[in-house]
Amino acid sequence: MQRLKFTVIMLILLITPKLSHAASWVNFPTSWDIGQAFAVSITSTAEYTQPVVTWMDRSISLNIEAGGAGKISYGLLGSDVRRVKPGSYKIFFEFIQGGKKYKASGNIYLRAREYPKEELRVSPKMVNPPKKELPRIQKESKLIGTALRTMTTPRKWTTPPQPPLASITLTSNYGKQRIYNGQPRAGHNGADLRAVTGTSVRAPFAGTIVLAGNHYYAGGSLYIDSGNGVITAFFHLSNILVKKGDKVTKGQIVAKSGATGRVTGPHLHYSLILGGQFVDPIPLLSTSITKMLKNGNVQQVN
Ligand SMILES: [Zn+2]
């Protein structure tokens, strides 16, 4: 009897710490190219709430899904080639588990990347807009700023995205430094795809239209929010088939391409914005979040 009691107590002592101990990890790359999208995750053997990743001064609310070690939260982040300089940048993670807030952080070294230069000839008013157009340009820039700060959950983006055109031919790369009529301007904030006017444009991810309109530089413009700070945008459209507030499904035809705004000819401009950072949208077309996370550095939190 004594022996049995002892055995039972020993068993409880052995098992209890294992049952109460949750193990959690964060995953992020230790170095990455400027302008390129990267993946991060939080994963845990136990339930947690309020997962947030903070990168480049933007806090991004993530989802909690089944997967990984039990539960997982996925994030898609990047850096804007027009604003970010090479160097080491801090990334922060946090979540709540068993009534306690857990935090983790690390450094990501952003490597310089050579993006080509390009000389373009456009109408002079598109390089130095007439004074009377300035109020319009300012108003549009405010609307765009608000749209890009959209932060919603749940996650509506799934990788790889639906290619926006039936046939993808790149005519101008993301990151290209552009010289308009001899005057240097900020690098290209998206990819230009070959498309005759009227070509159907499909939503890369499910989401909600956060901005649609005819803008001075970008012409017919459409911004789709897909949750967790993931936004896609299309410019120079001839026709927009949805309006602000509309919900769209992945692959839905949302617009027709065109040649409106500051252009040299018809094409589709495709931008991917992650937590406010414009990144190269093309590499993501042929990869998935799971593949991207395989290159990451895994750090234990608890
Ligand atoms: Zn473009």
PDB file of C-alpha atoms and ligand atoms in Angstrom:
ATOM      1  CA  MET A   1       0.000   0.000   0.000  1.00  0.00           C
ATOM      2  CA  GLN A   2       2.772   2.436   1.042  1.00  0.00           C
ATOM      3  CA  ARG A   3       4.691   1.465  -2.070  1.00  0.00           C
ATOM      4  CA  LEU A   4       1.681   2.077  -4.324  1.00  0.00           C
ATOM      5  CA  LYS A   5       1.053   5.500  -2.726  1.00  0.00           C
ATOM      6  CA  PHE A   6       4.694   6.427  -3.309  1.00  0.00           C
ATOM      7  CA  THR A   7       4.512   5.310  -6.941  1.00  0.00           C
ATOM      8  CA  VAL A   8       1.347   7.348  -7.525  1.00  0.00           C
ATOM      9  CA  ILE A   9       2.873  10.504  -6.014  1.00  0.00           C
ATOM     10  CA  MET A  10       6.044  10.062  -8.065  1.00  0.00           C
ATOM     11  CA  LEU A  11       3.969   9.644 -11.227  1.00  0.00           C
ATOM     12  CA  ILE A  12       1.992  12.835 -10.504  1.00  0.00           C
ATOM     13  CA  LEU A  13       5.224  14.759  -9.863  1.00  0.00           C
ATOM     14  CA  LEU A  14       6.675  13.505 -13.136  1.00  0.00           C
ATOM     15  CA  ILE A  15       3.614  14.276 -15.227  1.00  0.00           C
ATOM     16  CA  THR A  16       2.401  17.585 -13.745  1.00  0.00           C
ATOM     17  CA  PRO A  17       5.205  19.922 -14.898  1.00  0.00           C
ATOM     18  CA  LYS A  18       4.886  18.558 -18.431  1.00  0.00           C
ATOM     19  CA  LEU A  19       1.149  19.168 -18.547  1.00  0.00           C
ATOM     20  CA  SER A  20       1.372  22.749 -17.322  1.00  0.00           C
ATOM     21  CA  HIS A  21       4.361  23.747 -19.450  1.00  0.00           C
ATOM     22  CA  ALA A  22       3.584  25.319 -22.791  1.00  0.00           C
ATOM     23  CA  ALA A  23       6.383  25.626 -25.304  1.00  0.00           C
ATOM     24  CA  SER A  24       6.311  28.473 -27.841  1.00  0.00           C
ATOM     25  CA  TRP A  25       8.601  29.673 -30.603  1.00  0.00           C
ATOM     26  CA  VAL A  26       8.943  32.593 -32.996  1.00  0.00           C
ATOM     27  CA  ASN A  27      10.361  32.267 -36.507  1.00  0.00           C
ATOM     28  CA  PHE A  28      11.949  35.117 -38.510  1.00  0.00           C
ATOM     29  CA  PRO A  29      14.874  35.481 -40.958  1.00  0.00           C
ATOM     30  CA  THR A  30      18.194  36.793 -39.570  1.00  0.00           C
ATOM     31  CA  SER A  31      18.985  38.576 -42.839  1.00  0.00           C
ATOM     32  CA  TRP A  32      16.966  39.455 -45.914  1.00  0.00           C
ATOM     33  CA  ASP A  33      17.103  41.608 -49.067  1.00  0.00           C
ATOM     34  CA  ILE A  34      15.645  45.118 -49.015  1.00  0.00           C
ATOM     35  CA  GLY A  35      12.381  45.209 -50.961  1.00  0.00           C
ATOM     36  CA  GLN A  36      11.639  41.491 -50.643  1.00  0.00           C
ATOM     37  CA  ALA A  37       8.760  39.939 -48.671  1.00  0.00           C
ATOM     38  CA  PHE A  38       9.577  37.594 -45.784  1.00  0.00           C
ATOM     39  CA  ALA A  39       7.535  35.390 -43.457  1.00  0.00           C
ATOM     40  CA  VAL A  40       7.347  35.246 -39.666  1.00  0.00           C
ATOM     41  CA  SER A  41       5.380  33.060 -37.268  1.00  0.00           C
ATOM     42  CA  ILE A  42       4.513  32.429 -33.646  1.00  0.00           C
ATOM     43  CA  THR A  43       3.770  28.804 -32.781  1.00  0.00           C
ATOM     44  CA  SER A  44       2.873  27.129 -29.487  1.00  0.00           C
ATOM     45  CA  THR A  45       1.893  23.769 -28.027  1.00  0.00           C
ATOM     46  CA  ALA A  46      -0.849  25.530 -26.017  1.00  0.00           C
ATOM     47  CA  GLU A  47      -3.593  28.124 -26.537  1.00  0.00           C
ATOM     48  CA  TYR A  48      -2.625  31.802 -26.602  1.00  0.00           C
ATOM     49  CA  THR A  49      -4.343  35.073 -27.486  1.00  0.00           C
ATOM     50  CA  GLN A  50      -3.511  38.497 -29.000  1.00  0.00           C
ATOM     51  CA  PRO A  51      -0.455  37.642 -31.127  1.00  0.00           C
ATOM     52  CA  VAL A  52       1.212  40.814 -32.423  1.00  0.00           C
ATOM     53  CA  VAL A  53       4.378  41.381 -34.446  1.00  0.00           C
ATOM     54  CA  THR A  54       5.971  44.847 -34.558  1.00  0.00           C
ATOM     55  CA  TRP A  55       8.224  45.713 -37.489  1.00  0.00           C
ATOM     56  CA  MET A  56       9.305  49.131 -38.833  1.00  0.00           C
ATOM     57  CA  ASP A  57       7.165  50.937 -36.192  1.00  0.00           C
ATOM     58  CA  ARG A  58       3.993  49.125 -37.262  1.00  0.00           C
ATOM     59  CA  SER A  59       2.186  46.678 -34.937  1.00  0.00           C
ATOM     60  CA  ILE A  60       0.430  43.942 -36.858  1.00  0.00           C
ATOM     61  CA  SER A  61      -2.327  41.813 -35.323  1.00  0.00           C
ATOM     62  CA  LEU A  62      -2.074  38.179 -36.370  1.00  0.00           C
ATOM     63  CA  ASN A  63      -4.530  35.280 -36.423  1.00  0.00           C
ATOM     64  CA  ILE A  64      -4.405  32.065 -34.423  1.00  0.00           C
ATOM     65  CA  GLU A  65      -4.851  28.904 -36.456  1.00  0.00           C
ATOM     66  CA  ALA A  66      -4.338  25.174 -36.017  1.00  0.00           C
ATOM     67  CA  GLY A  67      -0.884  24.106 -37.230  1.00  0.00           C
ATOM     68  CA  GLY A  68       2.801  24.192 -36.368  1.00  0.00           C
ATOM     69  CA  ALA A  69       3.393  22.788 -32.867  1.00  0.00           C
ATOM     70  CA  GLY A  70      -0.360  23.059 -32.147  1.00  0.00           C
ATOM     71  CA  LYS A  71      -1.342  26.663 -32.783  1.00  0.00           C
ATOM     72  CA  ILE A  72       0.296  29.041 -35.252  1.00  0.00           C
ATOM     73  CA  SER A  73       0.132  32.726 -36.280  1.00  0.00           C
ATOM     74  CA  TYR A  74       1.499  33.748 -39.682  1.00  0.00           C
ATOM     75  CA  GLY A  75       2.837  37.168 -40.693  1.00  0.00           C
ATOM     76  CA  LEU A  76       4.002  38.548 -44.025  1.00  0.00           C
ATOM     77  CA  LEU A  77       6.435  41.490 -43.759  1.00  0.00           C
ATOM     78  CA  GLY A  78       8.944  43.426 -45.832  1.00  0.00           C
ATOM     79  CA  SER A  79      10.820  46.678 -46.354  1.00  0.00           C
ATOM     80  CA  ASP A  80      10.261  49.472 -48.869  1.00  0.00           C
ATOM     81  CA  VAL A  81      13.253  49.976 -51.176  1.00  0.00           C
ATOM     82  CA  ARG A  82      12.417  53.695 -51.497  1.00  0.00           C
ATOM     83  CA  ARG A  83      12.672  54.400 -47.748  1.00  0.00           C
ATOM     84  CA  VAL A  84      14.737  51.720 -46.010  1.00  0.00           C
ATOM     85  CA  LYS A  85      18.558  51.746 -45.843  1.00  0.00           C
ATOM     86  CA  PRO A  86      20.696  48.611 -45.379  1.00  0.00           C
ATOM     87  CA  GLY A  87      21.332  47.710 -41.727  1.00  0.00           C
ATOM     88  CA  SER A  88      20.040  45.864 -38.690  1.00  0.00           C
ATOM     89  CA  TYR A  89      16.370  46.315 -37.696  1.00  0.00           C
ATOM     90  CA  LYS A  90      14.566  45.060 -34.602  1.00  0.00           C
ATOM     91  CA  ILE A  91      11.513  42.794 -34.752  1.00  0.00           C
ATOM     92  CA  PHE A  92       9.224  42.266 -31.731  1.00  0.00           C
ATOM     93  CA  PHE A  93       6.683  39.540 -31.003  1.00  0.00           C
ATOM     94  CA  GLU A  94       4.164  39.274 -28.182  1.00  0.00           C
ATOM     95  CA  PHE A  95       1.219  37.120 -27.133  1.00  0.00           C
ATOM     96  CA  ILE A  96      -0.736  36.261 -24.001  1.00  0.00           C
ATOM     97  CA  GLN A  97      -0.675  32.762 -22.523  1.00  0.00           C
ATOM     98  CA  GLY A  98      -2.022  31.580 -19.155  1.00  0.00           C
ATOM     99  CA  GLY A  99      -2.727  35.188 -18.158  1.00  0.00           C
ATOM    100  CA  LYS A 100       0.900  36.234 -18.789  1.00  0.00           C
ATOM    101  CA  LYS A 101       2.294  38.402 -21.577  1.00  0.00           C
ATOM    102  CA  TYR A 102       5.244  36.818 -23.390  1.00  0.00           C
ATOM    103  CA  LYS A 103       7.649  38.886 -25.482  1.00  0.00           C
ATOM    104  CA  ALA A 104      10.416  37.990 -27.883  1.00  0.00           C
ATOM    105  CA  SER A 105      12.621  40.083 -30.128  1.00  0.00           C
ATOM    106  CA  GLY A 106      15.471  39.753 -32.579  1.00  0.00           C
ATOM    107  CA  ASN A 107      17.409  41.511 -35.309  1.00  0.00           C
ATOM    108  CA  ILE A 108      16.984  41.236 -39.047  1.00  0.00           C
ATOM    109  CA  TYR A 109      19.856  42.482 -41.168  1.00  0.00           C
ATOM    110  CA  LEU A 110      18.501  44.085 -44.345  1.00  0.00           C
ATOM    111  CA  ARG A 111      20.954  43.653 -47.197  1.00  0.00           C
ATOM    112  CA  ALA A 112      21.363  46.171 -50.023  1.00  0.00           C
ATOM    113  CA  ARG A 113      20.084  44.982 -53.366  1.00  0.00           C
ATOM    114  CA  GLU A 114      20.855  46.489 -56.764  1.00  0.00           C
ATOM    115  CA  TYR A 115      17.699  47.388 -58.616  1.00  0.00           C
ATOM    116  CA  PRO A 116      18.157  48.698 -62.198  1.00  0.00           C
ATOM    117  CA  LYS A 117      17.646  52.272 -63.435  1.00  0.00           C
ATOM    118  CA  GLU A 118      15.256  53.293 -66.183  1.00  0.00           C
ATOM    119  CA  GLU A 119      14.774  56.473 -68.255  1.00  0.00           C
ATOM    120  CA  LEU A 120      11.211  57.364 -69.218  1.00  0.00           C
ATOM    121  CA  ARG A 121       9.545  60.082 -71.304  1.00  0.00           C
ATOM    122  CA  VAL A 122       6.122  61.207 -70.124  1.00  0.00           C
ATOM    123  CA  SER A 123       3.992  64.341 -70.477  1.00  0.00           C
ATOM    124  CA  PRO A 124       5.881  67.211 -68.669  1.00  0.00           C
ATOM    125  CA  LYS A 125       2.844  67.871 -66.411  1.00  0.00           C
ATOM    126  CA  MET A 126       3.292  64.367 -64.989  1.00  0.00           C
ATOM    127  CA  VAL A 127       6.846  65.155 -63.810  1.00  0.00           C
ATOM    128  CA  ASN A 128       6.174  68.618 -62.378  1.00  0.00           C
ATOM    129  CA  PRO A 129       2.400  68.897 -61.919  1.00  0.00           C
ATOM    130  CA  PRO A 130       0.773  72.302 -62.513  1.00  0.00           C
ATOM    131  CA  LYS A 131       0.105  74.255 -59.288  1.00  0.00           C
ATOM    132  CA  LYS A 132      -3.664  73.915 -59.644  1.00  0.00           C
ATOM    133  CA  GLU A 133      -3.346  70.112 -59.374  1.00  0.00           C
ATOM    134  CA  LEU A 134      -1.521  70.230 -56.007  1.00  0.00           C
ATOM    135  CA  PRO A 135      -4.687  70.232 -53.790  1.00  0.00           C
ATOM    136  CA  ARG A 136      -5.940  67.150 -55.685  1.00  0.00           C
ATOM    137  CA  ILE A 137      -2.583  65.371 -55.327  1.00  0.00           C
ATOM    138  CA  GLN A 138      -2.469  66.162 -51.580  1.00  0.00           C
ATOM    139  CA  LYS A 139      -6.029  64.938 -51.045  1.00  0.00           C
ATOM    140  CA  GLU A 140      -5.289  61.672 -52.859  1.00  0.00           C
ATOM    141  CA  SER A 141      -2.071  61.150 -50.936  1.00  0.00           C
ATOM    142  CA  LYS A 142      -4.049  61.443 -47.645  1.00  0.00           C
ATOM    143  CA  LEU A 143      -6.635  58.886 -48.857  1.00  0.00           C
ATOM    144  CA  ILE A 144      -3.852  56.504 -49.885  1.00  0.00           C
ATOM    145  CA  GLY A 145      -2.087  56.961 -46.513  1.00  0.00           C
ATOM    146  CA  THR A 146      -5.284  56.052 -44.659  1.00  0.00           C
ATOM    147  CA  ALA A 147      -5.905  53.009 -46.887  1.00  0.00           C
ATOM    148  CA  LEU A 148      -2.347  51.760 -46.303  1.00  0.00           C
ATOM    149  CA  ARG A 149      -2.732  51.991 -42.507  1.00  0.00           C
ATOM    150  CA  THR A 150      -5.698  49.559 -42.575  1.00  0.00           C
ATOM    151  CA  MET A 151      -5.177  46.826 -39.970  1.00  0.00           C
ATOM    152  CA  THR A 152      -7.796  44.102 -39.853  1.00  0.00           C
ATOM    153  CA  THR A 153      -8.175  40.450 -38.870  1.00  0.00           C
ATOM    154  CA  PRO A 154      -8.915  37.679 -39.781  1.00  0.00           C
ATOM    155  CA  ARG A 155      -6.320  36.613 -42.324  1.00  0.00           C
ATOM    156  CA  LYS A 156      -7.909  36.535 -45.781  1.00  0.00           C
ATOM    157  CA  TRP A 157      -4.623  36.106 -47.687  1.00  0.00           C
ATOM    158  CA  THR A 158      -3.450  32.623 -48.623  1.00  0.00           C
ATOM    159  CA  THR A 159      -0.236  31.866 -50.489  1.00  0.00           C
ATOM    160  CA  PRO A 160       0.623  31.712 -53.295  1.00  0.00           C
ATOM    161  CA  PRO A 161      -1.621  34.553 -54.483  1.00  0.00           C
ATOM    162  CA  GLN A 162      -3.796  34.269 -57.577  1.00  0.00           C
ATOM    163  CA  PRO A 163      -1.739  35.856 -60.429  1.00  0.00           C
ATOM    164  CA  PRO A 164      -3.627  39.083 -61.300  1.00  0.00           C
ATOM    165  CA  LEU A 165      -3.442  38.404 -65.051  1.00  0.00           C
ATOM    166  CA  ALA A 166      -3.965  35.185 -67.007  1.00  0.00           C
ATOM    167  CA  SER A 167      -0.468  35.654 -68.461  1.00  0.00           C
ATOM    168  CA  ILE A 168       2.321  37.316 -66.450  1.00  0.00           C
ATOM    169  CA  THR A 169       5.032  39.158 -68.449  1.00  0.00           C
ATOM    170  CA  LEU A 170       7.125  41.624 -66.489  1.00  0.00           C
ATOM    171  CA  THR A 171       7.797  44.884 -68.365  1.00  0.00           C
ATOM    172  CA  SER A 172       9.305  46.860 -65.472  1.00  0.00           C
ATOM    173  CA  ASN A 173      10.706  45.544 -62.187  1.00  0.00           C
ATOM    174  CA  TYR A 174       9.945  46.629 -58.677  1.00  0.00           C
ATOM    175  CA  GLY A 175      12.649  48.906 -57.226  1.00  0.00           C
ATOM    176  CA  LYS A 176      13.789  50.425 -60.525  1.00  0.00           C
ATOM    177  CA  GLN A 177      15.057  53.962 -60.013  1.00  0.00           C
ATOM    178  CA  ARG A 178      13.119  56.041 -62.528  1.00  0.00           C
ATOM    179  CA  ILE A 179      14.303  59.092 -64.375  1.00  0.00           C
ATOM    180  CA  TYR A 180      11.311  60.947 -65.813  1.00  0.00           C
ATOM    181  CA  ASN A 181      12.274  63.331 -68.660  1.00  0.00           C
ATOM    182  CA  GLY A 182      15.786  63.492 -67.168  1.00  0.00           C
ATOM    183  CA  GLN A 183      14.612  64.094 -63.573  1.00  0.00           C
ATOM    184  CA  PRO A 184      15.262  61.324 -60.982  1.00  0.00           C
ATOM    185  CA  ARG A 185      12.238  60.203 -58.952  1.00  0.00           C
ATOM    186  CA  ALA A 186      11.656  57.577 -56.214  1.00  0.00           C
ATOM    187  CA  GLY A 187      12.102  53.913 -57.143  1.00  0.00           C
ATOM    188  CA  HIS A 188       9.271  51.916 -58.672  1.00  0.00           C
ATOM    189  CA  ASN A 189       6.887  50.730 -55.930  1.00  0.00           C
ATOM    190  CA  GLY A 190       5.517  47.723 -57.802  1.00  0.00           C
ATOM    191  CA  ALA A 191       5.827  45.555 -60.882  1.00  0.00           C
ATOM    192  CA  ASP A 192       4.521  46.470 -64.337  1.00  0.00           C
ATOM    193  CA  LEU A 193       2.879  43.634 -66.233  1.00  0.00           C
ATOM    194  CA  ARG A 194       2.195  43.513 -69.967  1.00  0.00           C
ATOM    195  CA  ALA A 195      -1.541  44.034 -70.611  1.00  0.00           C
ATOM    196  CA  VAL A 196      -3.489  45.631 -73.453  1.00  0.00           C
ATOM    197  CA  THR A 197      -6.239  48.003 -72.307  1.00  0.00           C
ATOM    198  CA  GLY A 198      -9.300  46.047 -71.175  1.00  0.00           C
ATOM    199  CA  THR A 199      -7.490  42.956 -69.840  1.00  0.00           C
ATOM    200  CA  SER A 200      -9.247  41.374 -66.831  1.00  0.00           C
ATOM    201  CA  VAL A 201      -7.512  41.911 -63.478  1.00  0.00           C
ATOM    202  CA  ARG A 202      -8.076  39.350 -60.717  1.00  0.00           C
ATOM    203  CA  ALA A 203      -7.843  39.830 -56.938  1.00  0.00           C
ATOM    204  CA  PRO A 204      -4.645  38.087 -55.706  1.00  0.00           C
ATOM    205  CA  PHE A 205      -6.267  37.447 -52.302  1.00  0.00           C
ATOM    206  CA  ALA A 206      -9.756  37.594 -50.835  1.00  0.00           C
ATOM    207  CA  GLY A 207     -10.388  40.871 -49.048  1.00  0.00           C
ATOM    208  CA  THR A 208     -12.236  44.171 -48.815  1.00  0.00           C
ATOM    209  CA  ILE A 209     -11.873  47.192 -51.122  1.00  0.00           C
ATOM    210  CA  VAL A 210     -10.404  50.002 -49.000  1.00  0.00           C
ATOM    211  CA  LEU A 211      -9.900  52.566 -51.785  1.00  0.00           C
ATOM    212  CA  ALA A 212     -11.000  52.902 -55.406  1.00  0.00           C
ATOM    213  CA  GLY A 213     -10.696  56.014 -57.544  1.00  0.00           C
ATOM    214  CA  ASN A 214      -9.050  57.971 -60.331  1.00  0.00           C
ATOM    215  CA  HIS A 215      -5.776  59.425 -59.006  1.00  0.00           C
ATOM    216  CA  TYR A 216      -3.450  61.992 -60.583  1.00  0.00           C
ATOM    217  CA  TYR A 217      -0.303  59.842 -60.916  1.00  0.00           C
ATOM    218  CA  ALA A 218      -1.691  56.307 -60.652  1.00  0.00           C
ATOM    219  CA  GLY A 219      -4.859  56.852 -62.746  1.00  0.00           C
ATOM    220  CA  GLY A 220      -7.602  54.274 -62.097  1.00  0.00           C
ATOM    221  CA  SER A 221      -6.521  52.809 -58.728  1.00  0.00           C
ATOM    222  CA  LEU A 222      -7.752  49.977 -56.555  1.00  0.00           C
ATOM    223  CA  TYR A 223      -6.579  48.942 -53.050  1.00  0.00           C
ATOM    224  CA  ILE A 224      -7.630  45.606 -51.484  1.00  0.00           C
ATOM    225  CA  ASP A 225      -7.122  44.823 -47.766  1.00  0.00           C
ATOM    226  CA  SER A 226      -6.642  41.114 -47.016  1.00  0.00           C
ATOM    227  CA  GLY A 227      -5.989  41.311 -43.263  1.00  0.00           C
ATOM    228  CA  ASN A 228      -2.850  41.414 -41.035  1.00  0.00           C
ATOM    229  CA  GLY A 229      -1.600  44.506 -42.895  1.00  0.00           C
ATOM    230  CA  VAL A 230      -1.529  42.772 -46.304  1.00  0.00           C
ATOM    231  CA  ILE A 231      -2.752  45.127 -49.052  1.00  0.00           C
ATOM    232  CA  THR A 232      -2.588  44.789 -52.835  1.00  0.00           C
ATOM    233  CA  ALA A 233      -2.978  47.704 -55.261  1.00  0.00           C
ATOM    234  CA  PHE A 234      -3.480  48.077 -59.011  1.00  0.00           C
ATOM    235  CA  PHE A 235      -2.846  51.290 -60.980  1.00  0.00           C
ATOM    236  CA  HIS A 236      -3.585  52.744 -64.460  1.00  0.00           C
ATOM    237  CA  LEU A 237      -6.901  50.853 -64.700  1.00  0.00           C
ATOM    238  CA  SER A 238      -9.405  51.691 -67.454  1.00  0.00           C
ATOM    239  CA  ASN A 239     -12.381  50.331 -65.536  1.00  0.00           C
ATOM    240  CA  ILE A 240     -12.964  49.448 -61.866  1.00  0.00           C
ATOM    241  CA  LEU A 241     -15.696  46.845 -61.306  1.00  0.00           C
ATOM    242  CA  VAL A 242     -15.945  47.142 -57.502  1.00  0.00           C
ATOM    243  CA  LYS A 243     -16.339  49.965 -54.981  1.00  0.00           C
ATOM    244  CA  LYS A 244     -15.062  50.872 -51.521  1.00  0.00           C
ATOM    245  CA  GLY A 245     -16.431  48.459 -48.889  1.00  0.00           C
ATOM    246  CA  ASP A 246     -17.062  45.599 -51.342  1.00  0.00           C
ATOM    247  CA  LYS A 247     -15.855  42.145 -50.310  1.00  0.00           C
ATOM    248  CA  VAL A 248     -13.998  40.216 -53.013  1.00  0.00           C
ATOM    249  CA  THR A 249     -12.997  36.575 -53.349  1.00  0.00           C
ATOM    250  CA  LYS A 250      -9.547  35.331 -54.376  1.00  0.00           C
ATOM    251  CA  GLY A 251      -9.401  35.342 -58.188  1.00  0.00           C
ATOM    252  CA  GLN A 252     -12.473  37.555 -58.651  1.00  0.00           C
ATOM    253  CA  ILE A 253     -12.255  39.912 -61.665  1.00  0.00           C
ATOM    254  CA  VAL A 254     -12.118  43.343 -60.009  1.00  0.00           C
ATOM    255  CA  ALA A 255     -10.984  45.664 -62.828  1.00  0.00           C
ATOM    256  CA  LYS A 256      -9.817  46.081 -66.430  1.00  0.00           C
ATOM    257  CA  SER A 257      -6.274  47.245 -67.131  1.00  0.00           C
ATOM    258  CA  GLY A 258      -5.588  50.493 -68.987  1.00  0.00           C
ATOM    259  CA  ALA A 259      -3.211  53.419 -69.543  1.00  0.00           C
ATOM    260  CA  THR A 260      -4.532  56.098 -67.157  1.00  0.00           C
ATOM    261  CA  GLY A 261      -2.322  58.436 -65.043  1.00  0.00           C
ATOM    262  CA  ARG A 262       1.480  58.732 -65.441  1.00  0.00           C
ATOM    263  CA  VAL A 263       2.200  56.084 -68.078  1.00  0.00           C
ATOM    264  CA  THR A 264       4.109  55.578 -71.305  1.00  0.00           C
ATOM    265  CA  GLY A 265       1.596  53.009 -72.574  1.00  0.00           C
ATOM    266  CA  PRO A 266      -1.005  50.452 -71.451  1.00  0.00           C
ATOM    267  CA  HIS A 267       0.080  47.985 -68.726  1.00  0.00           C
ATOM    268  CA  LEU A 268      -0.981  46.784 -65.283  1.00  0.00           C
ATOM    269  CA  HIS A 269       0.891  48.140 -62.263  1.00  0.00           C
ATOM    270  CA  TYR A 270       0.759  45.645 -59.368  1.00  0.00           C
ATOM    271  CA  SER A 271       1.856  46.638 -55.841  1.00  0.00           C
ATOM    272  CA  LEU A 272       2.065  44.502 -52.701  1.00  0.00           C
ATOM    273  CA  ILE A 273       2.095  46.437 -49.414  1.00  0.00           C
ATOM    274  CA  LEU A 274       2.978  44.612 -46.171  1.00  0.00           C
ATOM    275  CA  GLY A 275       2.510  46.560 -42.929  1.00  0.00           C
ATOM    276  CA  GLY A 276       2.829  49.820 -44.898  1.00  0.00           C
ATOM    277  CA  GLN A 277       5.978  48.712 -46.804  1.00  0.00           C
ATOM    278  CA  PHE A 278       5.807  48.418 -50.604  1.00  0.00           C
ATOM    279  CA  VAL A 279       7.638  45.195 -51.579  1.00  0.00           C
ATOM    280  CA  ASP A 280       8.364  43.246 -54.769  1.00  0.00           C
ATOM    281  CA  PRO A 281       5.095  41.382 -55.537  1.00  0.00           C
ATOM    282  CA  ILE A 282       6.597  38.923 -58.066  1.00  0.00           C
ATOM    283  CA  PRO A 283       8.592  36.351 -55.979  1.00  0.00           C
ATOM    284  CA  LEU A 284       5.532  35.626 -53.819  1.00  0.00           C
ATOM    285  CA  LEU A 285       3.613  34.439 -56.909  1.00  0.00           C
ATOM    286  CA  SER A 286       5.693  31.236 -56.938  1.00  0.00           C
ATOM    287  CA  THR A 287       6.125  30.458 -53.225  1.00  0.00           C
ATOM    288  CA  SER A 288       4.092  29.852 -50.083  1.00  0.00           C
ATOM    289  CA  ILE A 289       4.261  30.991 -46.470  1.00  0.00           C
ATOM    290  CA  THR A 290       5.256  27.459 -45.373  1.00  0.00           C
ATOM    291  CA  LYS A 291       8.184  27.379 -47.821  1.00  0.00           C
ATOM    292  CA  MET A 292       9.256  30.893 -46.780  1.00  0.00           C
ATOM    293  CA  LEU A 293       9.295  29.937 -43.086  1.00  0.00           C
ATOM    294  CA  LYS A 294      11.701  27.057 -43.768  1.00  0.00           C
ATOM    295  CA  ASN A 295      14.533  29.616 -44.192  1.00  0.00           C
ATOM    296  CA  GLY A 296      13.780  31.262 -40.858  1.00  0.00           C
ATOM    297  CA  ASN A 297      15.602  31.303 -37.547  1.00  0.00           C
ATOM    298  CA  VAL A 298      13.559  29.607 -34.797  1.00  0.00           C
ATOM    299  CA  GLN A 299      13.806  31.107 -31.311  1.00  0.00           C
ATOM    300  CA  GLN A 300      12.162  29.585 -28.227  1.00  0.00           C
ATOM    301  CA  VAL A 301      10.040  31.954 -26.101  1.00  0.00           C
ATOM    302  CA  ASN A 302       8.863  29.695 -23.256  1.00  0.00           C
TER     303      ASN A 302
HETATM  304 ZN    ZN B   1       4.387  50.736 -62.367  1.00  0.00          ZN
END
